[in-house]
mmCIF file of C-alpha atoms in Angstrom:
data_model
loop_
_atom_site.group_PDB
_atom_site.id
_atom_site.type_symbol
_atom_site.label_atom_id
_atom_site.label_comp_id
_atom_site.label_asym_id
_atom_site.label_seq_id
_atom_site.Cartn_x
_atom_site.Cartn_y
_atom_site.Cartn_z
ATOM 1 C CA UNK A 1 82.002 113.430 107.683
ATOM 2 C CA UNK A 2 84.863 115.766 108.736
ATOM 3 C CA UNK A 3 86.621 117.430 105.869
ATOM 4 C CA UNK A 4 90.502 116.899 105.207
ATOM 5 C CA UNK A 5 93.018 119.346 105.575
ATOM 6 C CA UNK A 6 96.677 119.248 104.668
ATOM 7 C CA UNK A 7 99.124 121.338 107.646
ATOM 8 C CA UNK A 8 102.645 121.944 106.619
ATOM 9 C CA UNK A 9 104.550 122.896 109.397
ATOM 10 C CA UNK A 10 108.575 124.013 109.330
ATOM 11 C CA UNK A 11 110.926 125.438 111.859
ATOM 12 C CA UNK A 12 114.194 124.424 113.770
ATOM 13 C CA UNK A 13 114.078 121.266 114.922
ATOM 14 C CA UNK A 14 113.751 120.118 118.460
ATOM 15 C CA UNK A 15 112.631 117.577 120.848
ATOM 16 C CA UNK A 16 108.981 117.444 121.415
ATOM 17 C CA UNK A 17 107.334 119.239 118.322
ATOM 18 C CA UNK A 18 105.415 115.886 117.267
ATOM 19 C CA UNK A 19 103.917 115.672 120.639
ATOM 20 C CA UNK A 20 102.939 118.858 121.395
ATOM 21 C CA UNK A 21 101.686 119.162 118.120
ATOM 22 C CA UNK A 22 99.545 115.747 117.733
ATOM 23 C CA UNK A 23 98.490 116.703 121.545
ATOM 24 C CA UNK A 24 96.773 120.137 120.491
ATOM 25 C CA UNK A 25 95.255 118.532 117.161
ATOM 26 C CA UNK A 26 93.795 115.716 119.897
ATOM 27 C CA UNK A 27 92.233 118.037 122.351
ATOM 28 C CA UNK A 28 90.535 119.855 119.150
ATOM 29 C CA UNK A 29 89.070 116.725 117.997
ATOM 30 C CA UNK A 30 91.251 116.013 114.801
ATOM 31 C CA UNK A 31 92.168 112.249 113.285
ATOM 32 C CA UNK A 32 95.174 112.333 111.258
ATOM 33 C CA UNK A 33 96.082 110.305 108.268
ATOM 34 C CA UNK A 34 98.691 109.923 106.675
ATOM 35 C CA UNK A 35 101.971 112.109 106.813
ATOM 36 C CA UNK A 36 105.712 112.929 106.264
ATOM 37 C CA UNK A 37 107.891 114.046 108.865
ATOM 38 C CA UNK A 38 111.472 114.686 108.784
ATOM 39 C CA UNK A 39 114.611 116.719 109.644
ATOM 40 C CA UNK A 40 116.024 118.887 106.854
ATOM 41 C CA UNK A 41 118.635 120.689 107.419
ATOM 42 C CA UNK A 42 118.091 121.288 110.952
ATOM 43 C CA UNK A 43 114.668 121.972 109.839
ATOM 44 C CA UNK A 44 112.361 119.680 111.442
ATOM 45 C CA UNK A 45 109.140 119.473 108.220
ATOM 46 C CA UNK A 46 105.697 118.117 108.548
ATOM 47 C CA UNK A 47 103.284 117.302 106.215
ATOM 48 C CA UNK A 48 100.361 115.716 107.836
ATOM 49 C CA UNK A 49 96.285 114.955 106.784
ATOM 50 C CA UNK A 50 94.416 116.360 109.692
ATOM 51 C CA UNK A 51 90.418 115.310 109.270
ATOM 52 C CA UNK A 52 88.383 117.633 110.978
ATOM 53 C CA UNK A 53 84.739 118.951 111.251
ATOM 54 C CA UNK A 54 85.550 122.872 110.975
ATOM 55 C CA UNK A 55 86.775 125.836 108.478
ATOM 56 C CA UNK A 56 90.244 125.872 108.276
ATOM 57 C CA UNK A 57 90.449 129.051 110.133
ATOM 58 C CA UNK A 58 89.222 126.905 113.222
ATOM 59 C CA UNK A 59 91.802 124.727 112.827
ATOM 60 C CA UNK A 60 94.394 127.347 111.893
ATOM 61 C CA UNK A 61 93.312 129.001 115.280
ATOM 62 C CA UNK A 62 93.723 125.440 116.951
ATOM 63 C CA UNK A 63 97.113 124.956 115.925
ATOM 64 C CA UNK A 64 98.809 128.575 116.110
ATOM 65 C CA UNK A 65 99.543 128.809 119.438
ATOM 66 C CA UNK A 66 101.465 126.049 119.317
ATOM 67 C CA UNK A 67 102.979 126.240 116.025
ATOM 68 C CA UNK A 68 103.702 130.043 117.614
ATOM 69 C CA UNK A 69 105.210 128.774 121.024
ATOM 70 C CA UNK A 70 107.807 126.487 118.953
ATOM 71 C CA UNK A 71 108.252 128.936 116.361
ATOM 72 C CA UNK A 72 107.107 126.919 113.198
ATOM 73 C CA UNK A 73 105.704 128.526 110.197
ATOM 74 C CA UNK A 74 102.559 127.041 109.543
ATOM 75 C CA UNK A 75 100.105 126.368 106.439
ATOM 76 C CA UNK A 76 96.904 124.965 106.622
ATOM 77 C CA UNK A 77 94.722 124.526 103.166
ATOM 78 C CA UNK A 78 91.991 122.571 103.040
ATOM 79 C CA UNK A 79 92.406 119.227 100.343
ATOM 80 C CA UNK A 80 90.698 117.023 98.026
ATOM 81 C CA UNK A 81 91.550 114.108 99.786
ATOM 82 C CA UNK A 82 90.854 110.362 100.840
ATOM 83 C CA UNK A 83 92.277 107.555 102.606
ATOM 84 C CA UNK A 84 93.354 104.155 100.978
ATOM 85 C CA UNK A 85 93.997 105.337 97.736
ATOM 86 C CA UNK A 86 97.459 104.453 97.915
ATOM 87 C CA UNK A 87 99.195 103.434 94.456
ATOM 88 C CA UNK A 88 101.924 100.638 94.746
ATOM 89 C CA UNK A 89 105.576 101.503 93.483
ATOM 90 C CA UNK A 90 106.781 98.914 91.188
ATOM 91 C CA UNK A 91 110.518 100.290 90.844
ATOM 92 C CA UNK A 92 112.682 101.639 93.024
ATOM 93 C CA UNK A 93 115.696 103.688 91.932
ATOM 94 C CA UNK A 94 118.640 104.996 93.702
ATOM 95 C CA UNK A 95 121.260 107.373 92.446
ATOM 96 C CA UNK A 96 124.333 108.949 93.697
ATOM 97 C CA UNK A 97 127.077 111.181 92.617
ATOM 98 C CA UNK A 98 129.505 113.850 93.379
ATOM 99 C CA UNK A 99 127.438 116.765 94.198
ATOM 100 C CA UNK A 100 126.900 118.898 91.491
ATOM 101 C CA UNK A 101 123.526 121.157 90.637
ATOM 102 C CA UNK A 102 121.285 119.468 88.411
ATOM 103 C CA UNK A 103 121.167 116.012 89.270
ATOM 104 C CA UNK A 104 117.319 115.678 90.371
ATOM 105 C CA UNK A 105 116.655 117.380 86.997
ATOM 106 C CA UNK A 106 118.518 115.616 84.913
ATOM 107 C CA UNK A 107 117.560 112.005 86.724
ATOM 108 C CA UNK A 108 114.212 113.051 87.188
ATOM 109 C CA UNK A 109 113.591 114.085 83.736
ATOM 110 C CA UNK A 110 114.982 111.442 81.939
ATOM 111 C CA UNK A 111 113.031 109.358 83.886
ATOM 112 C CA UNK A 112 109.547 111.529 83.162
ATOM 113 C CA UNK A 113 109.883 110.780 79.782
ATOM 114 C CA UNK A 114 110.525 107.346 80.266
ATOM 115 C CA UNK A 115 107.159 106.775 81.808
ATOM 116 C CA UNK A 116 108.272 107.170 85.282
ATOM 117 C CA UNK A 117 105.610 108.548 88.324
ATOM 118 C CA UNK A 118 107.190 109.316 91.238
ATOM 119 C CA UNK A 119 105.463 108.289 94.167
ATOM 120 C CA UNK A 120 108.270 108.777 97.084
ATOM 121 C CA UNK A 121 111.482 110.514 96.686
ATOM 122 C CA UNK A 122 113.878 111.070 99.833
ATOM 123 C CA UNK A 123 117.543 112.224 98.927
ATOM 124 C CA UNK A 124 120.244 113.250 101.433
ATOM 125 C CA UNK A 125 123.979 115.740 100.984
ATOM 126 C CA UNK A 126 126.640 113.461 102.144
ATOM 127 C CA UNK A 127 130.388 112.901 102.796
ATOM 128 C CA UNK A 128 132.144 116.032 103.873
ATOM 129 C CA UNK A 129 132.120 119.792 103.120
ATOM 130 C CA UNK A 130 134.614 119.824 100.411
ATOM 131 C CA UNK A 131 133.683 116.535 98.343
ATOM 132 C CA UNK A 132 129.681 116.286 98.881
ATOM 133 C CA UNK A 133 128.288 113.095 97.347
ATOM 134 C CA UNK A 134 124.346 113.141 96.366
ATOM 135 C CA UNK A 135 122.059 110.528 97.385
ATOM 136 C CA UNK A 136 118.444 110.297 96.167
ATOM 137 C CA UNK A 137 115.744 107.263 96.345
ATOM 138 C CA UNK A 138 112.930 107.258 94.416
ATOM 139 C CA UNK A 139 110.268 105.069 94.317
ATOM 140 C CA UNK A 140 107.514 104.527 91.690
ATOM 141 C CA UNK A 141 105.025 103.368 88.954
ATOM 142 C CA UNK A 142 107.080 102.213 85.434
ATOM 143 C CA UNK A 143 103.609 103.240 83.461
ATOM 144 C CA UNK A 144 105.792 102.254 80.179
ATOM 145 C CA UNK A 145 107.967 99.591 81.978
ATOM 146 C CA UNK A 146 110.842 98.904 83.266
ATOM 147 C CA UNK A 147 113.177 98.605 80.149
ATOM 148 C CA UNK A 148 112.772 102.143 79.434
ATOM 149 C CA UNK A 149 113.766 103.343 82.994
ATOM 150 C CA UNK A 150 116.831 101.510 82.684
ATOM 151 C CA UNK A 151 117.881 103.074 79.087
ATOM 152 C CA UNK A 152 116.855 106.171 80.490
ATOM 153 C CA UNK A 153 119.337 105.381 83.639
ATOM 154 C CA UNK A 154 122.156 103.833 81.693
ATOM 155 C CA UNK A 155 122.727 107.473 79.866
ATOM 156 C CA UNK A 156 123.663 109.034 83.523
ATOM 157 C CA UNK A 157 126.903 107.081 83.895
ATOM 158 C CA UNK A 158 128.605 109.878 81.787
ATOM 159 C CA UNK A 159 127.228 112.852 83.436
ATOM 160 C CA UNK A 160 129.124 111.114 86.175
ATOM 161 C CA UNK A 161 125.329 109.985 88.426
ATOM 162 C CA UNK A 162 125.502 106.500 89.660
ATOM 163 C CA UNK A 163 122.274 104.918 89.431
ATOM 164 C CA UNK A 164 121.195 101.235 90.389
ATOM 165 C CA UNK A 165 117.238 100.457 89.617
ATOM 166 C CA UNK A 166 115.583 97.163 91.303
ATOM 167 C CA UNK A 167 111.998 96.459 90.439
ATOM 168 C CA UNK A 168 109.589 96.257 93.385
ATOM 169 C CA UNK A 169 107.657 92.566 92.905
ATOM 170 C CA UNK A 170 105.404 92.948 96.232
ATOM 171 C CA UNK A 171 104.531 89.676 97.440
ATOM 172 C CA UNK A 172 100.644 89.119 98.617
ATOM 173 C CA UNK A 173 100.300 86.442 101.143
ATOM 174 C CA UNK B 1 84.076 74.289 96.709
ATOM 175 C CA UNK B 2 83.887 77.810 98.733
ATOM 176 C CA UNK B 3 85.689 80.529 98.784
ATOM 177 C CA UNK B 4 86.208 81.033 102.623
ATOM 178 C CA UNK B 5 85.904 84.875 104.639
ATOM 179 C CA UNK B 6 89.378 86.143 105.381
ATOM 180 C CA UNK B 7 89.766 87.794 108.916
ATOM 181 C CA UNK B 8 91.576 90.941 108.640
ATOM 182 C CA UNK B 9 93.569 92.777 111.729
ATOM 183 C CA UNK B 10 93.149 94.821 113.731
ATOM 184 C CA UNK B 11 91.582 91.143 114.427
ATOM 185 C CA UNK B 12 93.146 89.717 117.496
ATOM 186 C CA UNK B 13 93.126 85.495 116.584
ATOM 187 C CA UNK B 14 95.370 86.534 113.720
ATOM 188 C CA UNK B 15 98.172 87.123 116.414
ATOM 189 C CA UNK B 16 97.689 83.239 117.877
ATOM 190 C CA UNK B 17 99.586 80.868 117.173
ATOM 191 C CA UNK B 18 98.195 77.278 115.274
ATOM 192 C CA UNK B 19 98.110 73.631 116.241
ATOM 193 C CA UNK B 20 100.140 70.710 114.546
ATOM 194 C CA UNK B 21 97.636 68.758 111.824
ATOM 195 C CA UNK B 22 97.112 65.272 113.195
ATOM 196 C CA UNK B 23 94.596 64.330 110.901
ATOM 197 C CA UNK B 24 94.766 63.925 107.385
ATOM 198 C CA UNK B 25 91.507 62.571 106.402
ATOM 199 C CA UNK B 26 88.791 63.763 103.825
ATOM 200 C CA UNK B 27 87.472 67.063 105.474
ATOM 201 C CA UNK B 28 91.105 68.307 105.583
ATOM 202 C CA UNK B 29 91.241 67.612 101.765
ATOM 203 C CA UNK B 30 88.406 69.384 101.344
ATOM 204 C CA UNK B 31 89.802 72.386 103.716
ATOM 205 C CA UNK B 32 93.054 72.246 101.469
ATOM 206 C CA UNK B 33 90.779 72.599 98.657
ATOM 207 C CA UNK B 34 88.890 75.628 99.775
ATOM 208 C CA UNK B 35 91.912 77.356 100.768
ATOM 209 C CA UNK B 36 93.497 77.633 97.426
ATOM 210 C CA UNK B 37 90.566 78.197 96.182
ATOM 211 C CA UNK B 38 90.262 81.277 98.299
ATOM 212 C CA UNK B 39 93.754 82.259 97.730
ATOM 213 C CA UNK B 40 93.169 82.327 93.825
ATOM 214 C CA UNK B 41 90.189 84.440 94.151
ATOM 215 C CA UNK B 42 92.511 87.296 95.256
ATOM 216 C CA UNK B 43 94.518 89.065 93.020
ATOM 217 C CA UNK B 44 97.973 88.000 92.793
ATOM 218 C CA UNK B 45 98.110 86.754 96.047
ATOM 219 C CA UNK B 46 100.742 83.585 96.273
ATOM 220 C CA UNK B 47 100.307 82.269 99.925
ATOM 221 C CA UNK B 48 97.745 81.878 102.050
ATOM 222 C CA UNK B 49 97.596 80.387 105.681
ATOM 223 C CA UNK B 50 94.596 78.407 107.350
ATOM 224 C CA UNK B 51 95.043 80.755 110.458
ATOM 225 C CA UNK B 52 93.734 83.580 108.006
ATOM 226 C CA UNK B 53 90.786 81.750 107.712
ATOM 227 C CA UNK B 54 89.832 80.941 110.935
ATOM 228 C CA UNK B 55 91.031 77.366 110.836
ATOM 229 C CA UNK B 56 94.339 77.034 113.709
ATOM 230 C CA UNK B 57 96.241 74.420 112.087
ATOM 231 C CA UNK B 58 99.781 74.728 110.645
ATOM 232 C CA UNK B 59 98.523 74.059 107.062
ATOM 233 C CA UNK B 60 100.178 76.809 104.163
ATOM 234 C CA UNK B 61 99.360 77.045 100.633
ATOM 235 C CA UNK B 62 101.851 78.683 98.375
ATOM 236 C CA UNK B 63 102.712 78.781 94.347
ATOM 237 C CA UNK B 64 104.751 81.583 92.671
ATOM 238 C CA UNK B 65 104.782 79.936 89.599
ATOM 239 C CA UNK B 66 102.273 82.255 87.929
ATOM 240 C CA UNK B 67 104.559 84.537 87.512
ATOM 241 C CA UNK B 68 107.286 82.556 85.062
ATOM 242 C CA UNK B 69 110.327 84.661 85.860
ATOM 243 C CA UNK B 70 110.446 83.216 89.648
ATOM 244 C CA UNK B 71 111.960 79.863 90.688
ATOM 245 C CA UNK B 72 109.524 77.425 92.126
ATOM 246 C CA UNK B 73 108.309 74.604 92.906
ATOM 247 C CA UNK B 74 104.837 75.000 91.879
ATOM 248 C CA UNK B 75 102.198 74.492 94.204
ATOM 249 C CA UNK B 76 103.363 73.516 97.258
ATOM 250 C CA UNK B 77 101.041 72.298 100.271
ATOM 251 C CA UNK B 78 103.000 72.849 103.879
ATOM 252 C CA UNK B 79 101.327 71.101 106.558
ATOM 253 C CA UNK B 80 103.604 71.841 109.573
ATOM 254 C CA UNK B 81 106.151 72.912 107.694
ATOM 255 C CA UNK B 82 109.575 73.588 109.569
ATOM 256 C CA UNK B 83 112.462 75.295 107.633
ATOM 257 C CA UNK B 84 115.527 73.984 108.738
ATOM 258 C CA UNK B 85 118.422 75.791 106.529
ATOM 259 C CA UNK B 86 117.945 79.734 106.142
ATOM 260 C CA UNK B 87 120.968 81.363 104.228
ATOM 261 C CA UNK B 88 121.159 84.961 103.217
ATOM 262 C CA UNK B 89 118.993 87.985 103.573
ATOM 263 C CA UNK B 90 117.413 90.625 101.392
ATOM 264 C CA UNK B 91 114.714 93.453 101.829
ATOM 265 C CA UNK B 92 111.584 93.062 99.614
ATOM 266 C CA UNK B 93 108.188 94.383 99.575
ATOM 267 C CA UNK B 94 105.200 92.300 101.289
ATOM 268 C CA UNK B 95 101.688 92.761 101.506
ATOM 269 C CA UNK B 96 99.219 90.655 103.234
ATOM 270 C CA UNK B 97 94.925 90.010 102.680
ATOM 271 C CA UNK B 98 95.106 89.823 106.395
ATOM 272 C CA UNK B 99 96.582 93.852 106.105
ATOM 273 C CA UNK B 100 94.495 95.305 103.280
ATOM 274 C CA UNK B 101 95.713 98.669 101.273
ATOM 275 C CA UNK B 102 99.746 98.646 103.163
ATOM 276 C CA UNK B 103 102.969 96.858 102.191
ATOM 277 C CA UNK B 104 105.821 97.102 103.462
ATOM 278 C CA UNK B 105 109.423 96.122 103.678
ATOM 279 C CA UNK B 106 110.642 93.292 105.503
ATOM 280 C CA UNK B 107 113.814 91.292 105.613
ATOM 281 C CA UNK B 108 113.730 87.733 104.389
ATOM 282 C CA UNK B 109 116.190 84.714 103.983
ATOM 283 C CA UNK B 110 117.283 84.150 100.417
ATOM 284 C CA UNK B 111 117.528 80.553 100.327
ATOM 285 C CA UNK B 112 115.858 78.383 102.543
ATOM 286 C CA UNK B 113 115.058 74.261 103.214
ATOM 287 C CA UNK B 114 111.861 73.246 104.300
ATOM 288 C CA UNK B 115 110.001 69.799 105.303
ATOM 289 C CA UNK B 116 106.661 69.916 105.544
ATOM 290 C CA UNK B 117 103.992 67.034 105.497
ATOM 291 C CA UNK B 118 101.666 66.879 102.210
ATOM 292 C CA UNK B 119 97.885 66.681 102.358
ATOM 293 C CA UNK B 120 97.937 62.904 102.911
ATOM 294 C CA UNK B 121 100.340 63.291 105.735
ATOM 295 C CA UNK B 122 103.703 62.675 103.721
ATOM 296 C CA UNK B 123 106.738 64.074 104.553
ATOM 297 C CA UNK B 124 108.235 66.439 101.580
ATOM 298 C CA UNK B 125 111.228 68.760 101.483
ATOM 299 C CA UNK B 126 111.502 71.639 99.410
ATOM 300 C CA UNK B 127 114.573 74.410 98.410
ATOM 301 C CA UNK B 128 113.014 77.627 98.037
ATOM 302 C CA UNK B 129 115.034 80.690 96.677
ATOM 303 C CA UNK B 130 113.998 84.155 96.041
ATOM 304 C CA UNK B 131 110.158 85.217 95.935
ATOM 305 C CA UNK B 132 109.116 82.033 96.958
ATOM 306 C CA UNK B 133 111.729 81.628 99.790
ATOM 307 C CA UNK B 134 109.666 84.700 101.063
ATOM 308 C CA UNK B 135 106.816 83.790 100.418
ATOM 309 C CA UNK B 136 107.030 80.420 102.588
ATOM 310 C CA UNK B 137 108.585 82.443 105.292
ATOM 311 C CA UNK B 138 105.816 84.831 104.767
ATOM 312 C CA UNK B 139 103.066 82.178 105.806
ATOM 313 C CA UNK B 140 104.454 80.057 108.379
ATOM 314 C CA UNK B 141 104.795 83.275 110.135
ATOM 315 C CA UNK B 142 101.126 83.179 109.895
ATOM 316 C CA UNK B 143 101.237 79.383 111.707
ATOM 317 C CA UNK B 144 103.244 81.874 114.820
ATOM 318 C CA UNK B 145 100.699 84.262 114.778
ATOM 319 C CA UNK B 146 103.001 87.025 113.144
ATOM 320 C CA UNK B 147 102.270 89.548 110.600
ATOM 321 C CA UNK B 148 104.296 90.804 107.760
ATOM 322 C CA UNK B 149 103.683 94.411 110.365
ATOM 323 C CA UNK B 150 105.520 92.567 112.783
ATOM 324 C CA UNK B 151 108.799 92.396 110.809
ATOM 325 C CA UNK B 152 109.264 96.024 109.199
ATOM 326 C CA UNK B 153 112.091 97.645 108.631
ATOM 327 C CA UNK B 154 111.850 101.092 106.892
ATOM 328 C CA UNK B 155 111.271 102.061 103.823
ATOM 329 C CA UNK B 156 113.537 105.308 103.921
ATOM 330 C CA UNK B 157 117.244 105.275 104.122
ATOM 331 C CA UNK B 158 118.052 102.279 102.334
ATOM 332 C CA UNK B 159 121.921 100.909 101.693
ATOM 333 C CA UNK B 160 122.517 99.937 97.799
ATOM 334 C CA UNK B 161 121.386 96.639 97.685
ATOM 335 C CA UNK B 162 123.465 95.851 94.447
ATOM 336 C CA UNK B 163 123.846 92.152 94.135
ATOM 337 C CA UNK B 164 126.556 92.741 91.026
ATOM 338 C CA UNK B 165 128.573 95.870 90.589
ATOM 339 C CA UNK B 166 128.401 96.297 86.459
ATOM 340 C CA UNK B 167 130.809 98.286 84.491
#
């Protein structure tokens, strides 16, 4: 059974990097899983599960030239990993806010030690140059409920972060 | 009683669409039976469709009520059920037995009518709101041969979905 790896890849974005990417990984036999791909800050990032039946200098060696050819940095380490092990969010929190630092760390850690586990957090610099406005989503697990997120939340208001929390009740049908 | 096998995708029939119900005699009671029965042997699971059995037929199971905090009317039995008022729309999180270990989000009506036929063939109408609005729409998709895959919208990037601004 072919080992997991996890390749980070990150350089300026454009058109064509998934493609040429996912083509090379192909040819060399690889199956990918699961992954995260996004522009950031004109940065075009990539976090992907590559299975493969090799040493990750094989693979490394697979993927360089054309990491190389579209100047991306590139990281390959070899993971601990398995499919369908996903964990289901049960909350879902968004918060906003004139930009300031310390916003994820404040959110974040009130949230920690309310129980919270973050399982997917995306957040985004908005409006314009000279009034930025901080968005972040965040879903997760409540391990100690929702209640306590929410009194966690409800002290942000002050420190002038919007927040807004909606529980996640997945329907199976 | 039986607990009946559930096809899964990539399994093509589950993309077909089902036939009416014309007959409402003792094996279809027994059918009706079975189904539930296999939808209460899986976790949690609220709605199940004959199509994810096998079985063609525009037949639907679906309760919420197990969980108190959602509005419902109990166990409802939707034999070619038609909803014929849809108002509103909101995002929530689906998963399917038919699409083991993946939910995702899909946009539902918030309040819908529906008239469906009973298990003896009677004609019933229902108001569904919330989780079990979904949850309906959720299985007579199954009658069209869609998937909860075949109505995704992202997960990322979401608006606010804040029904009430609070002070």
């Amino acid at each position: 059974m072919a080992k997991w790896f996890m390749l980070t890849l990150v350089g300026e974005d454009r058109p064509g990097i998934v493609a040429k990417l996912t083509h090379a990984l192909f040819e060399a036999g690889c199956n990918l899983g699961e992954a995260s791909m996004m522009r950031l800050g004109g940065n075009f990032t990539m976090m992907l599960m590559v299975g493969f039946d090799g040493k990750s200098k094989t693979l490394s060696d697979v993927v360089t030239p054309v990491s190389e050819s579209l100047n991306l940095h590139l990281h390959v380490d070899e993971i601990n990993a398995a499919l369908h092990t996903h964990l289901e969010p049960d909350v879902r929190i968004s918060v906003y806010g004139a930009d300031r630092t310390g916003i994820v760390s404040e959110v974040t850690g009130a949230l920690a030690e309310s129980g919270l586990h973050i399982l997917d957090l995306e957040s985004d610099v908005a409006g314009s140059k000279d009034s930025p406005i901080y968005v972040m989503h965040i879903e997760g697990h409540a391990a100690e409920g929702i209640d306590s997120l929410r009194a966690a939340l409800s002290l942000m208001k002050d420190r002038g972060i919007e927040t807004s929390l909606e529980e996640i009740d997945t329907l199976i049908g | 009683m039986a607990i009946l096998n559930i096809l899964v995708f990539p399994d093509p029939v589950l993309k077909q669409a089902s036939e009416p119900v014309t007959e409402f005699d003792a094996e279809f009671k027994q059918f009706i039976a079975d189904l539930d029965e296999t939808r209460l042997d899986a976790p949690g699971c609220v709605g199940i469709a004959a199509p994810q059995v096998g079985r063609f037929q525009r037949v639907a199971l679906v309760d919420v009520s197990a969980n108190p905090k959602h509005k419902s009317n109990g166990y409802m039995v939707l034999v070619n059920p038609e909803i014929i008022e849809w108002e509103g729309y909101k995002k929530g999180r689906e998963g399917c037995l038919s699409v083991p270990d993946y939910t995702g989000n899909v946009m539902r009506a918030t309040s819908i009518v529906i008239e469906a036929q009973d298990a003896d063939g009677v004609m019933q109408r229902y108001e569904c709101e919330g989780f079990e609005a979904r949850a309906v729409q959720h299985e007579i998709d199954h009658l069209d041969g869609l998937l909860f895959l075949d109505r995704l919208v992202s997960r990322r990037n979401d608006l606010f979905e804040r029904k009430v601004y609070k002070k």
